[in-house]
XYZ file of C-alpha atoms in Angstrom:
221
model
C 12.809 20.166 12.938
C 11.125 17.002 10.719
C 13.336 15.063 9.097
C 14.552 15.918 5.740
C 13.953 12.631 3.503
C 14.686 12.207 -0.238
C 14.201 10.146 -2.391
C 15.338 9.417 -5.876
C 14.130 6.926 -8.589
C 11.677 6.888 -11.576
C 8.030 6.167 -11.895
C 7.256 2.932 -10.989
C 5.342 0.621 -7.831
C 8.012 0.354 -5.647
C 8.704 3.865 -5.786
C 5.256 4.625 -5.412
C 4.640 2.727 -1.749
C 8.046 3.965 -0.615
C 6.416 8.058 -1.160
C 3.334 6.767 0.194
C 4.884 4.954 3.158
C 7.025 8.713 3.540
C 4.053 10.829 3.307
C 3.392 8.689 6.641
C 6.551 10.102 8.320
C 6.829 13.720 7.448
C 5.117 16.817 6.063
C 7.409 16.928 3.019
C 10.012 15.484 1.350
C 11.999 16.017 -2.070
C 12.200 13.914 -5.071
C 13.561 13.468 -8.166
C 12.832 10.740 -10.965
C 14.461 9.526 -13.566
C 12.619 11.067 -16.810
C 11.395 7.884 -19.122
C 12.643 8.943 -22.245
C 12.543 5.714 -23.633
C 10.876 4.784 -27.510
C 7.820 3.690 -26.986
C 7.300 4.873 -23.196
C 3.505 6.087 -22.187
C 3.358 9.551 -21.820
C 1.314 9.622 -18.476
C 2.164 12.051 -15.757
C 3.868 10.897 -12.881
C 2.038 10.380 -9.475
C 1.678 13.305 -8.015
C 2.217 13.650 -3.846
C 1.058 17.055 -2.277
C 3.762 16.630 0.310
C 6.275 16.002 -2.272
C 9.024 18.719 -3.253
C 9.680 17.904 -6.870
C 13.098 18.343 -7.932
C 14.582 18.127 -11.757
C 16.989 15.900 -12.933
C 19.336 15.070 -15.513
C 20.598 11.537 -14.529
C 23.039 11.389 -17.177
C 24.850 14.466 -16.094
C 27.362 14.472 -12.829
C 27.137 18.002 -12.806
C 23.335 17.911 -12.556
C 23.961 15.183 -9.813
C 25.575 17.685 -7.771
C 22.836 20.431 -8.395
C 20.250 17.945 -7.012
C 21.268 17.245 -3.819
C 22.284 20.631 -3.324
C 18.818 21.572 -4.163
C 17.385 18.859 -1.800
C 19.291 20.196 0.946
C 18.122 23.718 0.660
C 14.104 22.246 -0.262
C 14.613 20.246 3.315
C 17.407 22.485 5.459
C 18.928 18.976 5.587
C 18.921 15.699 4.368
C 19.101 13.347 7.137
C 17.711 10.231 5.056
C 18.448 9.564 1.404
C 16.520 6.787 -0.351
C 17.668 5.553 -3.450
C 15.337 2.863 -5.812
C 16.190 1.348 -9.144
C 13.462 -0.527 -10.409
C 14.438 0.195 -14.452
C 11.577 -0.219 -16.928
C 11.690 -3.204 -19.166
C 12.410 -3.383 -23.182
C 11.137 -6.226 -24.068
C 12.816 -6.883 -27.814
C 15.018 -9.222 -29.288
C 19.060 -7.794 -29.271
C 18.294 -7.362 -32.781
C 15.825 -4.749 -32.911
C 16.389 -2.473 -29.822
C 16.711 1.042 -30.841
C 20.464 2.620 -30.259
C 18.860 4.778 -28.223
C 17.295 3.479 -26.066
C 20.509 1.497 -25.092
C 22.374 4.875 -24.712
C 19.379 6.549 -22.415
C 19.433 2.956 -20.408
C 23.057 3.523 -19.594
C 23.371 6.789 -19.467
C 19.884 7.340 -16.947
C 19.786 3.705 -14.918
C 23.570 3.139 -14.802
C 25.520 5.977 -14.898
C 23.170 7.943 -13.477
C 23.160 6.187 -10.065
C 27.037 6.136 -9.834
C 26.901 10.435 -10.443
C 24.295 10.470 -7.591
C 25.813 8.063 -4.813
C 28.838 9.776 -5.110
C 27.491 13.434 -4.558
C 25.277 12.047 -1.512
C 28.219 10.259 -0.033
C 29.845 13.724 -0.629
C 27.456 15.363 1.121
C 27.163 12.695 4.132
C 30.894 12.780 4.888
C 30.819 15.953 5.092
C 28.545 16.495 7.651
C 29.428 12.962 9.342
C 26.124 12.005 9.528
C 23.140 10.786 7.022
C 21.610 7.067 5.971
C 21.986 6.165 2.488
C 19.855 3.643 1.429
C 19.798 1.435 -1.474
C 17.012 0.059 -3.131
C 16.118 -2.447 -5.618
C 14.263 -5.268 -6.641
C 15.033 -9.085 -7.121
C 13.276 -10.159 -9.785
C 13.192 -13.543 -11.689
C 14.529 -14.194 -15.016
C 11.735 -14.051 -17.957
C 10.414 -17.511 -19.119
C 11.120 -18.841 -22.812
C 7.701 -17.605 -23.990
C 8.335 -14.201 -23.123
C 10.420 -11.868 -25.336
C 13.860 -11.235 -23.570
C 14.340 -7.978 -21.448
C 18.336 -7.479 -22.447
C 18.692 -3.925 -20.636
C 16.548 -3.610 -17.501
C 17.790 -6.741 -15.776
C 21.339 -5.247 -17.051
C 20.864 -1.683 -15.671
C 19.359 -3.396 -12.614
C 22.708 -5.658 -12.253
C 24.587 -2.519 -12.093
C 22.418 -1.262 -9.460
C 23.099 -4.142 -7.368
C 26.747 -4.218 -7.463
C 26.838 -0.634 -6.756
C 24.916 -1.172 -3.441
C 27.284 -4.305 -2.749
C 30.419 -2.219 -3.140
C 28.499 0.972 -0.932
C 27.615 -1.684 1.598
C 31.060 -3.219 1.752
C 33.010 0.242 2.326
C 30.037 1.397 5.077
C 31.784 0.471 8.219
C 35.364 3.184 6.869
C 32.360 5.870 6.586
C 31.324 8.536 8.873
C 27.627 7.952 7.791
C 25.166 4.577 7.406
C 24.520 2.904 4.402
C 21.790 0.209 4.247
C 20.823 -2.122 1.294
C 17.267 -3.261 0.756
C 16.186 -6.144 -1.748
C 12.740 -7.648 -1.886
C 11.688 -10.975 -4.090
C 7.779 -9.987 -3.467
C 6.269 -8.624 -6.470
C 3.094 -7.245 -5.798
C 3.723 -6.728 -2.271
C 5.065 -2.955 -2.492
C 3.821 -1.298 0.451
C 4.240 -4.166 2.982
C 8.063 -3.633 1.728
C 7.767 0.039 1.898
C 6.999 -0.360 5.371
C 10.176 -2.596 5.749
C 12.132 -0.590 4.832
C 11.560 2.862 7.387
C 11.015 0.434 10.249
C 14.417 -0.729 9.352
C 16.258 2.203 9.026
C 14.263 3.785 12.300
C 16.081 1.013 14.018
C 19.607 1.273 12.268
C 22.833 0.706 14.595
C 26.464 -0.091 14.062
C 25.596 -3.863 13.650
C 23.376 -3.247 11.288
C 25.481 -0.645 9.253
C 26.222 -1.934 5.569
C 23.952 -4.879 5.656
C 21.180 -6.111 2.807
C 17.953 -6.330 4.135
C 16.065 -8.932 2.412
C 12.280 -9.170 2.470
C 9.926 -11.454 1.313
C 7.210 -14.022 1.565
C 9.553 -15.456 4.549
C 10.849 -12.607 5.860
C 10.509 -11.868 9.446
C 8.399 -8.748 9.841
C 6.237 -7.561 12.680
């Protein structure tokens, strides 16, 4: 039996080169990403894979959480490998003139959303006492003075991080792996797509609940 591989996160590069880099590994996988609902927000289709099991979801509701992964698992048989990726769209507006709701659908999609998820994978994992949950986001720079200030996506993405931080401290009390990834290469997507399966085909106890950092010096063969 393949491995069962999904992957959650919404339209964007790095989740792009992470299903291209899976299509590499298996037949099919299941995702699910995060609708953009945001004011404003092109209307193009998402990226469509042919191996790709397309799942609904509702990232601001836990119980829709719970009905993903269940559907994953019955899409896959299992889910051995669960790939997480926050890369949050920008809104790039003064405080001032940000719509209210975009600030709720922010929160309620690339904050809360993640926290409903982790915990229903994690539910899943320890259960079965087996599974790699990894974590994936991007470390990006701050915008310069000319630009026009980004308030919520480097927000949403802060929350992000400190949710794989607190994941990656607890991973050595769980029956399961957890793995954080981070890259400061813009541009470079599929070299860290790459990066990232060669480092979770290669996972061990030392290597349980670390961040894997890549970029322009990182050490990758």
């Amino acid at each position: 039996m393949t491995r069962g591989i999904f992957i959650a996160g919404n339209e964007s590069a790095l989740c792009r080169a992470v299903e291209a880099e899976t299509v590499s590994k298996v037949e099919q996988y299941a995702a699910a990403l995060i609708p953009n609902r945001l004011s404003g927000a092109p209307k193009n289709s998402p990226q469509e894979m042919a191996q790709r099991l397309s799942l609904d979801w509702n990232p601001s509701s836990p119980i829709s959480a719970r009905t993903l992964v269940l559907a994953a698992e019955n899409r896959l048989e299992r889910i051995d490998e669960a790939i997480l990726i926050c890369s949050p769209p920008s809104i790039r507006s003064s405080a001032s003139e940000i719509p209210i709701s975009d600030v709720e659908i922010m929160i309620n999609d690339h904050i809360k959303g993640w926290f409903f998820l982790a915990k229903e994978i994690a539910a899943l994992f320890s259960s079965r006492k087996r599974g790699t949950l990894a974590l994936v986001f991007p470390d990006i720079a701050g915008a310069s003075k000319d630009d026009s200030a980004d308030v919520l996506g480097p927000s949403a993405l802060a929350s992000f991080r400190a949710l794989t931080y607190g994941l990656l401290s607890a991973a050595h009390n769980e029956a399961y792996a957890t793995v954080g990834f981070s890259t400061s290469d813009a541009g470079n997507e599929s070299a860290f797509a790459a990066f990232i399966f060669k480092t979770m085909d290669e996972i061990s106890n030392r290597s349980n609940g670390k961040l894997h950092k890549f970029g322009k010096f990182s050490l990758f063969k």
